[in-house]
mmCIF file of C-alpha atoms in Angstrom:
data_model
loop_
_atom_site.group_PDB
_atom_site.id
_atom_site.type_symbol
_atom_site.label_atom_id
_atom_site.label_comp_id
_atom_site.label_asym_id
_atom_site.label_seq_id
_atom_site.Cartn_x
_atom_site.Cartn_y
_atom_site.Cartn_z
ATOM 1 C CA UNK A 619 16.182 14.837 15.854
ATOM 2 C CA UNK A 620 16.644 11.429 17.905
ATOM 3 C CA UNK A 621 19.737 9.728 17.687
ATOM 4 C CA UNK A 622 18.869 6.003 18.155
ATOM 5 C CA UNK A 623 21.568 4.197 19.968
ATOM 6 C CA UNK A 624 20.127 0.363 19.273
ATOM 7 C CA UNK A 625 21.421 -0.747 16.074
ATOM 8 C CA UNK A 626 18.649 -2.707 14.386
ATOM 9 C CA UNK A 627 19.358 -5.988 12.632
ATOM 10 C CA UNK A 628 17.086 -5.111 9.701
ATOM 11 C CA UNK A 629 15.575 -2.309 8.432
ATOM 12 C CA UNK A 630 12.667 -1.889 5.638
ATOM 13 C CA UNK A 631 11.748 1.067 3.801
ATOM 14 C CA UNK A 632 8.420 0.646 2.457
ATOM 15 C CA UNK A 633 5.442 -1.250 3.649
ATOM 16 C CA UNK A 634 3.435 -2.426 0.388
ATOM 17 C CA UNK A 635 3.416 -6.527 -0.405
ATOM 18 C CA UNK A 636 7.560 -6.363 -0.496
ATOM 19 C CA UNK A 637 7.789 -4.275 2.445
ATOM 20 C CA UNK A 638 5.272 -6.293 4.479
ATOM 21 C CA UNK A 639 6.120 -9.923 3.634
ATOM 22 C CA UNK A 640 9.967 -9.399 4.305
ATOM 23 C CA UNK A 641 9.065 -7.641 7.398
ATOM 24 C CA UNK A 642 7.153 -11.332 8.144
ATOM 25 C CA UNK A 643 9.699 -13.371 7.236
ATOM 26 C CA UNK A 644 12.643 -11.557 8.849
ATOM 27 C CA UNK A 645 10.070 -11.502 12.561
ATOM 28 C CA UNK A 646 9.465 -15.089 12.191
ATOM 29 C CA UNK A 647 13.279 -15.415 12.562
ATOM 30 C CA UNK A 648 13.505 -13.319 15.549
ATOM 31 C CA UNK A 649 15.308 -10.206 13.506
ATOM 32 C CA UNK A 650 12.733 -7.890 15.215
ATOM 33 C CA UNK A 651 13.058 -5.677 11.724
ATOM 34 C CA UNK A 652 12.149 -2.358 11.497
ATOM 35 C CA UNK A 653 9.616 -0.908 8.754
ATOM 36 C CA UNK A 654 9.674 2.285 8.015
ATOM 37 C CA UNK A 655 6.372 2.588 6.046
ATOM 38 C CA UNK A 656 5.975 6.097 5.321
ATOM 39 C CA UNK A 657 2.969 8.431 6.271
ATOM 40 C CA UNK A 658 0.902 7.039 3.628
ATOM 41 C CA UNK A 659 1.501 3.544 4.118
ATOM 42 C CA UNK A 660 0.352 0.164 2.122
ATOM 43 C CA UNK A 661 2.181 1.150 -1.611
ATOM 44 C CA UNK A 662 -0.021 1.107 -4.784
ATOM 45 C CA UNK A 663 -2.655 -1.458 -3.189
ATOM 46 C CA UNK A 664 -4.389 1.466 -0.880
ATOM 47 C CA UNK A 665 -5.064 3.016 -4.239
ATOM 48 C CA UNK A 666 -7.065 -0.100 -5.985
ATOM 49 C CA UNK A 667 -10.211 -1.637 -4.978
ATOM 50 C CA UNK A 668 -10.760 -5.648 -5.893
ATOM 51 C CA UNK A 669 -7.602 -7.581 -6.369
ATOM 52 C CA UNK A 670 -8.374 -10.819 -7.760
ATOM 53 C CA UNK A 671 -4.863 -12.358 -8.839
ATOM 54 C CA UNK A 672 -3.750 -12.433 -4.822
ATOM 55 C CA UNK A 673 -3.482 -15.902 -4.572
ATOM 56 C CA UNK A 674 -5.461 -17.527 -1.961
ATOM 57 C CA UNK A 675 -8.661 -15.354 -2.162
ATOM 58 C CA UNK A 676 -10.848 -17.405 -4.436
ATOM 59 C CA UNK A 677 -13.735 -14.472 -4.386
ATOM 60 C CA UNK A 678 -11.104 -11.365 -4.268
ATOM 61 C CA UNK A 679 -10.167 -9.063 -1.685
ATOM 62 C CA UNK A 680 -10.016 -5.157 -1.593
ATOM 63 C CA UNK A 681 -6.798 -4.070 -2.051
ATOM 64 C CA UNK A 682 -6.866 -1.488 1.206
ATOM 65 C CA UNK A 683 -8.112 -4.972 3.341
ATOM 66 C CA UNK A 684 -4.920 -6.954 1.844
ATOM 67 C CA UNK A 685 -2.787 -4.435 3.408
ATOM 68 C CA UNK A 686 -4.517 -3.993 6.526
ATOM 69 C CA UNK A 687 -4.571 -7.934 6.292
ATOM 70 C CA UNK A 688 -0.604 -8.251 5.707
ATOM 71 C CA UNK A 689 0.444 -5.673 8.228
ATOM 72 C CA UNK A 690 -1.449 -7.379 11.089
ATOM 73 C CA UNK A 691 0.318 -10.775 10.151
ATOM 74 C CA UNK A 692 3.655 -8.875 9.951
ATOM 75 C CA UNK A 693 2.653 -7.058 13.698
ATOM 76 C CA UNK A 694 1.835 -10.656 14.906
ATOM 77 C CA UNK A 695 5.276 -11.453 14.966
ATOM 78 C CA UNK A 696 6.886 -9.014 16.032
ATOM 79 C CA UNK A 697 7.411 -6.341 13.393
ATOM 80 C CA UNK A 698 8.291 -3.125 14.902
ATOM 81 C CA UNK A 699 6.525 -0.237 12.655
ATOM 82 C CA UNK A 700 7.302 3.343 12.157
ATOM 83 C CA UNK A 701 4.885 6.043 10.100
ATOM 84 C CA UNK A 702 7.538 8.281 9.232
ATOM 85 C CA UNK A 703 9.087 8.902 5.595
ATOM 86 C CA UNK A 704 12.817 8.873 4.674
ATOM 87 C CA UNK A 705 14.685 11.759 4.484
ATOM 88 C CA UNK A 706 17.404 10.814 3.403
ATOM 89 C CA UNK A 707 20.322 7.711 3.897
ATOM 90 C CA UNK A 708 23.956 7.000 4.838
ATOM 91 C CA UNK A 709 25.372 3.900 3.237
ATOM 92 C CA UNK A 710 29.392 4.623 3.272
ATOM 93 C CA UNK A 711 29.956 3.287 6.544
ATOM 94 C CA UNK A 712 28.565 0.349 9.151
ATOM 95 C CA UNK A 713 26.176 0.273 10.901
ATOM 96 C CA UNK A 714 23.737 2.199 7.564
ATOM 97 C CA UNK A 715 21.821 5.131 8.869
ATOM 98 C CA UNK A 716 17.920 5.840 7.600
ATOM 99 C CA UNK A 717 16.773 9.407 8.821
ATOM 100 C CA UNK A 718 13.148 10.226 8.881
ATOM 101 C CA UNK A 719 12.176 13.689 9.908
ATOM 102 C CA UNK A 720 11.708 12.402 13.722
ATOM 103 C CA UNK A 721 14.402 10.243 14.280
ATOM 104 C CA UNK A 722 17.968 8.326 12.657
ATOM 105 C CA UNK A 723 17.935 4.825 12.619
ATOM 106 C CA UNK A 724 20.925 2.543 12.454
ATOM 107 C CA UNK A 725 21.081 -0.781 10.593
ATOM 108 C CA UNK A 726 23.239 -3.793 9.999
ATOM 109 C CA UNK A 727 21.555 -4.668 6.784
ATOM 110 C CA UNK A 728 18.673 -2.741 4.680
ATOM 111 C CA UNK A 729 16.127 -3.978 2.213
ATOM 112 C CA UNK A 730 14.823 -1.561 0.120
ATOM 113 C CA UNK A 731 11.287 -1.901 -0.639
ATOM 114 C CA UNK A 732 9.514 1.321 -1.855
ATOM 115 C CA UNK A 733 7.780 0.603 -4.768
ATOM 116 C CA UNK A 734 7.054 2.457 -7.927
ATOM 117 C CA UNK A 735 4.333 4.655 -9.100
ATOM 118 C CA UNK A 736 2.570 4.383 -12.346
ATOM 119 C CA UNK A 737 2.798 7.822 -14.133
ATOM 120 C CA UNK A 738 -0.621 10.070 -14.433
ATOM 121 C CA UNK A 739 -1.860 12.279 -16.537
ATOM 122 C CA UNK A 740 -2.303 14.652 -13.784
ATOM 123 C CA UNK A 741 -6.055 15.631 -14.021
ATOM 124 C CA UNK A 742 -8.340 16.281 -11.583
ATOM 125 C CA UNK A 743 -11.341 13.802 -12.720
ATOM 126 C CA UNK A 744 -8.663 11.137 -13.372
ATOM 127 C CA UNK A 745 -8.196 11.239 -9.492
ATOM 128 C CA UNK A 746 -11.207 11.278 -8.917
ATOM 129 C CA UNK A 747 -12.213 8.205 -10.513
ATOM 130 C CA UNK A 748 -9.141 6.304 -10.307
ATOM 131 C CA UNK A 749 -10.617 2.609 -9.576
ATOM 132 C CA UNK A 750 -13.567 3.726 -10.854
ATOM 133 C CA UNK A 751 -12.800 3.086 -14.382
ATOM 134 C CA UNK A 752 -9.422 4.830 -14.545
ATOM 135 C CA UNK A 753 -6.774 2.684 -13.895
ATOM 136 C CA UNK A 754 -2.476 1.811 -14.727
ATOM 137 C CA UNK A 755 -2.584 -1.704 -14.523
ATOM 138 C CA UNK A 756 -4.214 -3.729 -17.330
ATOM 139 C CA UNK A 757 -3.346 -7.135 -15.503
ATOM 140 C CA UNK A 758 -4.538 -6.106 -12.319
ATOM 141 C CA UNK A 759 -8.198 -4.686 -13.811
ATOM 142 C CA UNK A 760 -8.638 -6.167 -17.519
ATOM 143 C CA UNK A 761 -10.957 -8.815 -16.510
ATOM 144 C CA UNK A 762 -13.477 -6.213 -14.652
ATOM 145 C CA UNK A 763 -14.278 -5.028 -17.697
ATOM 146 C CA UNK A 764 -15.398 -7.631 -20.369
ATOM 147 C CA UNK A 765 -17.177 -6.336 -23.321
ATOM 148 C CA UNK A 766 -16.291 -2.715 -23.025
ATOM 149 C CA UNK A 767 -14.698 -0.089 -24.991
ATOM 150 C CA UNK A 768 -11.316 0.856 -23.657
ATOM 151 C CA UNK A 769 -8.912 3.631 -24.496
ATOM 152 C CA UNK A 770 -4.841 3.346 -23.536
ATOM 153 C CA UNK A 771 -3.263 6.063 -23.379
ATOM 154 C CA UNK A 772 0.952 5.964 -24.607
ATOM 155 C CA UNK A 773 2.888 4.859 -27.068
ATOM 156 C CA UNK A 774 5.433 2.442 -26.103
ATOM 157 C CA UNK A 775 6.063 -1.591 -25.675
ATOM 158 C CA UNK A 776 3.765 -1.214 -22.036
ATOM 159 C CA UNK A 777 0.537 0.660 -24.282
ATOM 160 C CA UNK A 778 1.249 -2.175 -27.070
ATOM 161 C CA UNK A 779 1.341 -5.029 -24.612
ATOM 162 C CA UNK A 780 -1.621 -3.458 -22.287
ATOM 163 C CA UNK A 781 -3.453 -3.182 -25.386
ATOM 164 C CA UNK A 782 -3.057 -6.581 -26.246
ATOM 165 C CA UNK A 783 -3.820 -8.031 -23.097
ATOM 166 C CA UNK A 784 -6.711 -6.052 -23.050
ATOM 167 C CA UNK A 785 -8.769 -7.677 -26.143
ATOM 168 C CA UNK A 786 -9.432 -10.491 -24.162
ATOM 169 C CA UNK A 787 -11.977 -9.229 -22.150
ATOM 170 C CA UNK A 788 -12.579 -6.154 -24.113
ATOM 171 C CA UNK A 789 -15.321 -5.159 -26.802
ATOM 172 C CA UNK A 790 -12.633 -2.524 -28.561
ATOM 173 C CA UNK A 791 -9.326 -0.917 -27.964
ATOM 174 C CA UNK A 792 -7.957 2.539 -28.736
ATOM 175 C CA UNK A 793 -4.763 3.361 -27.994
ATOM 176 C CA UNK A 794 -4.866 7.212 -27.733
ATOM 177 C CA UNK A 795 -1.063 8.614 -28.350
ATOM 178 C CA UNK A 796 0.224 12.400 -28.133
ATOM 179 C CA UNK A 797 2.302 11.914 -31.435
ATOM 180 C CA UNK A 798 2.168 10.863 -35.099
ATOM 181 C CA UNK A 799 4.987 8.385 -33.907
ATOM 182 C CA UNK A 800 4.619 5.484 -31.409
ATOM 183 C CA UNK A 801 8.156 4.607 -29.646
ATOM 184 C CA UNK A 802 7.117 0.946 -29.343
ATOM 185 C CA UNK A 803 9.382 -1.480 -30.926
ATOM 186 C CA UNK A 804 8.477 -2.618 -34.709
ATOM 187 C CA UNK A 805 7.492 -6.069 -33.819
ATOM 188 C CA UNK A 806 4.984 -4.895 -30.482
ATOM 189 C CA UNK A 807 3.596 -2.374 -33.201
ATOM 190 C CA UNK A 808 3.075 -4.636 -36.162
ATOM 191 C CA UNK A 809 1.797 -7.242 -33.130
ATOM 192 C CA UNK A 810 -0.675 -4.354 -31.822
ATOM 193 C CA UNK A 811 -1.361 -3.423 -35.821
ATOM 194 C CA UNK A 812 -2.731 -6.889 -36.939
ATOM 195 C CA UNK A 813 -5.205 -7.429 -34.087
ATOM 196 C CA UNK A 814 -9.191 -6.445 -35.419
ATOM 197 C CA UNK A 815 -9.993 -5.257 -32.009
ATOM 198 C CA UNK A 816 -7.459 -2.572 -31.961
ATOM 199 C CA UNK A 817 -8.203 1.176 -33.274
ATOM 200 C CA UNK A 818 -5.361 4.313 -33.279
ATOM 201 C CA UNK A 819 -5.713 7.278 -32.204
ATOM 202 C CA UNK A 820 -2.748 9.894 -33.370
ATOM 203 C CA UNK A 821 -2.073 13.683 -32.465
ATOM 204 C CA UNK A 822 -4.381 13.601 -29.729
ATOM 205 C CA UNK A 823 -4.428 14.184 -26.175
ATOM 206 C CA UNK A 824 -6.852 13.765 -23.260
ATOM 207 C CA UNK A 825 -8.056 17.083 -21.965
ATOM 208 C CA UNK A 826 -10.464 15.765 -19.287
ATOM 209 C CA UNK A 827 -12.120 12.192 -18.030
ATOM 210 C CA UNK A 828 -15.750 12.538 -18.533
ATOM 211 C CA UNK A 829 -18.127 10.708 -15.922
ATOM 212 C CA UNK A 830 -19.849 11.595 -12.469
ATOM 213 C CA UNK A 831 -18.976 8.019 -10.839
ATOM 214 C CA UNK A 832 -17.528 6.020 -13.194
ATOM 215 C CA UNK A 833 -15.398 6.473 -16.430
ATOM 216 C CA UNK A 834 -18.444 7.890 -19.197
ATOM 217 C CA UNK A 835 -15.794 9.049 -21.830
ATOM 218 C CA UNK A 836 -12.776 11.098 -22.730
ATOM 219 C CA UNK A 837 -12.726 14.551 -23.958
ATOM 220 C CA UNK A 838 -10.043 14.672 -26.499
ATOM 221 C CA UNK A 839 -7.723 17.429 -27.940
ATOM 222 C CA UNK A 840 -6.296 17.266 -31.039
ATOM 223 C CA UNK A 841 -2.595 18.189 -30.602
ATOM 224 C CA UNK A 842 -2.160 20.138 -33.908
ATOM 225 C CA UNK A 843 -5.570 22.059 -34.458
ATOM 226 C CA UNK A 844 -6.524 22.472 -30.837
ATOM 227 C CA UNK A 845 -10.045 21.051 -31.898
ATOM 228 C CA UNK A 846 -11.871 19.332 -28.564
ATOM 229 C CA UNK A 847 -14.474 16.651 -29.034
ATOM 230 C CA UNK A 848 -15.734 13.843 -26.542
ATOM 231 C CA UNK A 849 -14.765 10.477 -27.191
ATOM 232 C CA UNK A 850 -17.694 7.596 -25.619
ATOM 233 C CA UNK A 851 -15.509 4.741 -23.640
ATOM 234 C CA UNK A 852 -16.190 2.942 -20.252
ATOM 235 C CA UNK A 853 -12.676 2.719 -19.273
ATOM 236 C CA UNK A 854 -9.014 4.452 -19.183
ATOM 237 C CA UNK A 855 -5.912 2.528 -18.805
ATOM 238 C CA UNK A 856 -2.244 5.017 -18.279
ATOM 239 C CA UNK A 857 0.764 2.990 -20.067
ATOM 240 C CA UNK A 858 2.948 6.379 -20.018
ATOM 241 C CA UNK A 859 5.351 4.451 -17.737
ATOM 242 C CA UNK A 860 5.855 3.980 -14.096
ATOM 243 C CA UNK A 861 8.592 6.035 -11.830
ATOM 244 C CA UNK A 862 10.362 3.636 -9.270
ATOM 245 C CA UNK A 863 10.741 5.405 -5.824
ATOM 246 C CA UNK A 864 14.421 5.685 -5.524
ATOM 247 C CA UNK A 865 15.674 9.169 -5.282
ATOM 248 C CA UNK A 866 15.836 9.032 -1.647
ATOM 249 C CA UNK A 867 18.730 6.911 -2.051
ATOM 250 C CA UNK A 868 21.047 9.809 -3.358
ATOM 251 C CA UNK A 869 23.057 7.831 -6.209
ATOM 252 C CA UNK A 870 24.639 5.577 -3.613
ATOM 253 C CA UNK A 871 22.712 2.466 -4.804
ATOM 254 C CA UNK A 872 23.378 1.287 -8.456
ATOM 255 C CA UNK A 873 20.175 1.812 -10.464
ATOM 256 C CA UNK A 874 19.282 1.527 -14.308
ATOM 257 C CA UNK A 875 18.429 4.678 -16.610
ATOM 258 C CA UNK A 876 14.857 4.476 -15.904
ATOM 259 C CA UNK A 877 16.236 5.029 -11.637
ATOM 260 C CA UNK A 878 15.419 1.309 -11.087
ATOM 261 C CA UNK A 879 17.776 -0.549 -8.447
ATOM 262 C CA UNK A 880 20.239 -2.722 -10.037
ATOM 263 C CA UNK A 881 19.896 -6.389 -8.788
ATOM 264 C CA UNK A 882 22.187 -8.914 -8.657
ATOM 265 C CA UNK A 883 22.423 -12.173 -7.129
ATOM 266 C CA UNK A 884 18.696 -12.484 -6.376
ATOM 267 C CA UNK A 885 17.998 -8.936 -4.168
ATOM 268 C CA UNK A 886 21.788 -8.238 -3.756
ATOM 269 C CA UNK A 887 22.427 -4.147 -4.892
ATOM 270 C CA UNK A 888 26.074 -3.134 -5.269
ATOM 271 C CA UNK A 889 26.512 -2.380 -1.732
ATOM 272 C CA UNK A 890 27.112 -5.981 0.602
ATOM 273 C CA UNK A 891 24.584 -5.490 3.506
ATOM 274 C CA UNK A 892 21.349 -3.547 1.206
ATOM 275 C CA UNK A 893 19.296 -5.481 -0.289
ATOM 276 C CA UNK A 894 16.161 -4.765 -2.782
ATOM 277 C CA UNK A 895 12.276 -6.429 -3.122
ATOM 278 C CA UNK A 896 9.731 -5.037 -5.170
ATOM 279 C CA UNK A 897 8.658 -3.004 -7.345
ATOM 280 C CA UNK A 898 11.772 -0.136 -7.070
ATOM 281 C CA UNK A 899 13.754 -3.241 -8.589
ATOM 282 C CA UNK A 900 11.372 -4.623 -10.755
ATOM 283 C CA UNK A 901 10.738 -2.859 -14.013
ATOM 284 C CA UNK A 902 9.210 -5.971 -16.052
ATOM 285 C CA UNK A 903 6.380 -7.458 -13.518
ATOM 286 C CA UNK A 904 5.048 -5.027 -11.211
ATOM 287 C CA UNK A 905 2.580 -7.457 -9.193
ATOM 288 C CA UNK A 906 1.598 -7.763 -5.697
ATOM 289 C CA UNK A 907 2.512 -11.119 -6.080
ATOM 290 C CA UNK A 908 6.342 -11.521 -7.288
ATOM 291 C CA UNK A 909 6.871 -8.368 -4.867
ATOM 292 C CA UNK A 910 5.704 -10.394 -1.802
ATOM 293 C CA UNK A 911 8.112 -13.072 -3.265
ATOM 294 C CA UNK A 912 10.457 -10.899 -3.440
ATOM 295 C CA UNK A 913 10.317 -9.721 -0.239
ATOM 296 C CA UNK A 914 10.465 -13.272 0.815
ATOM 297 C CA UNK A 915 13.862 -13.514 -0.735
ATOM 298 C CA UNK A 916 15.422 -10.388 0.366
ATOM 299 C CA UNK A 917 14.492 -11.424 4.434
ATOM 300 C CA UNK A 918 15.725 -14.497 3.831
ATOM 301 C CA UNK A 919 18.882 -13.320 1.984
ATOM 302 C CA UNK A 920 19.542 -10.680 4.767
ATOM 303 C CA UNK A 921 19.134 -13.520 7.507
ATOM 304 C CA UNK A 922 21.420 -15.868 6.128
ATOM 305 C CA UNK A 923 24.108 -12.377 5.684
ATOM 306 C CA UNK A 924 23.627 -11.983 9.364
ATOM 307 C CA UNK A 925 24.243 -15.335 9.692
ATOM 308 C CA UNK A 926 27.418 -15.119 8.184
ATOM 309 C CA UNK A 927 29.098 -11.987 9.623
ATOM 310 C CA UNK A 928 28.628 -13.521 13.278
#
């Protein structure tokens, strides 16, 4: 491994809309940052097709093309980008060391940017057609499907509240739960309960996602006899909860239960220096568009630490 002597001014793990827009914001003021985007770079966004809610692309944009789109503008000014993933990091002591497999960087400040990934079921046709009618993001890829039947699968406040969302544009919902027992709160329930377009489904799990290029139906188990039978939908939303990317911190940064960074003072984390955008400290949004604003803030608040110390 490559000890780097050069201690950077910045340095960004992750390279989706957090990553990318503090990496543009912290070039612009001559910080020459560092992103360290990962081997499969871009965050969730490489995995979706149309984005519509970007603002300032009236007719949409593919999600892979906003990426390519917002690394070029980051490149522009001087971004300095490595395709290597974090092993693992050093915060007890100054200057903060990142090491990838290839190399160890060194860092005056850090801003944390790597995302979170929406749970999945795990099989092999849900891959497959994931943006094809399979999707974890209800605001993101409600409106694509207006007058359809639509199953989500969970049974929490995020199924209730995708649900919900969801009978605007949709024809029916079922929420499709494991258990007899939904772990939503009582008023999310009652909410998801009292709206006509909204069918349960209890003691059932999905077996398979039926289709040969887009989402055709479900084949459902039930949970108790064992009994298969295919279910007809056109789509397949995942509310079973999203995992933020933060183990490769090691416990040295202050997160929630759920292993989401603790924020405090805008994209401050409990250690002066490291700072957070995105998704890995955002449990409650989960956009493109308040990460990128995020990411705006953490540059900005790293800049005006730099600023400081000198």
């Amino acid at each position: 491994m490559n000890a780097e002597k050069e201690i950077h001014k910045v340095i960004i793990v992750g390279s989706g809309p957090a990553g990318l827009t503090a990496a543009t914001y912290a070039a612009r003021a001559n910080l020459m940052p560092v992103v360290i985007a990962g081997v499969n770079p871009g965050g969730q966004l490489m995995q979706t097709t149309e984005v519509e809610n970007f603002p300032g692309f009236p007719d949409g944009i593919m999600g892979p093309d906003l990426m390519y789109n917002m690394t070029k503008q980051a490149l522009r000014f001087g971004m300095i980008l490595k395709y290597e993933n974090v092993a693992s990091v050093d915060f007890s002591k100054k200057p903060f060391s990142l090491k990838t497999d290839d190399a160890e960087y060194l860092a005056e400040t850090v801003i944390l940017a790597m995302g979170a990934e929406a749970k999945w079921l795990g099989l092999p046709n849900e891959l497959r057609l994931r943006g094809h009618g399979v999707s974890a993001c209800a605001t993101c890829d409600g409106f694509f499907f207006k007058e359809k039947h639509v199953a989500v699968i969970g049974g929490g406040d995020s199924a209730m509240e995708e649900a919900l969302f969801l009978t605007k544009f949709a024809s029916k919902v079922s929420i499709i739960n494991r258990s007899e027992n939904f772990r939503a709160s009582k008023i999310m329930y009652t909410k998801a309960q009292a709206n006509p377009k909204i069918e349960f489904i209890t003691s059932t799990e999905i077996a398979d996602v039926l289709g040969a290029e887009t989402v055709e139906g479900l084949k459902l188990k039930d949970v108790k006899t064992g009994a298969e039978r295919d279910f007809q939908v056109q789509v397949l939303f995942l509310a079973i909860g999203h995992a933020p990317n933060s183990k490769l911190l090691g416990g040295q940064i202050q997160t929630n239960q759920r292993g989401y960074i603790n924020v405090t003072d805008n994209t401050r984390t409990n250690i002066e220096g490291i700072f957070v955008a995105g998704d890995v400290g955002d449990p409650r949004y989960r956009q493109a568009v308040t990460a990128a604003g995020m990411g705006c803030m953490a540059a900005i608040d790293a800049e005006k630490y730099l600023q400081a110390k000198e």
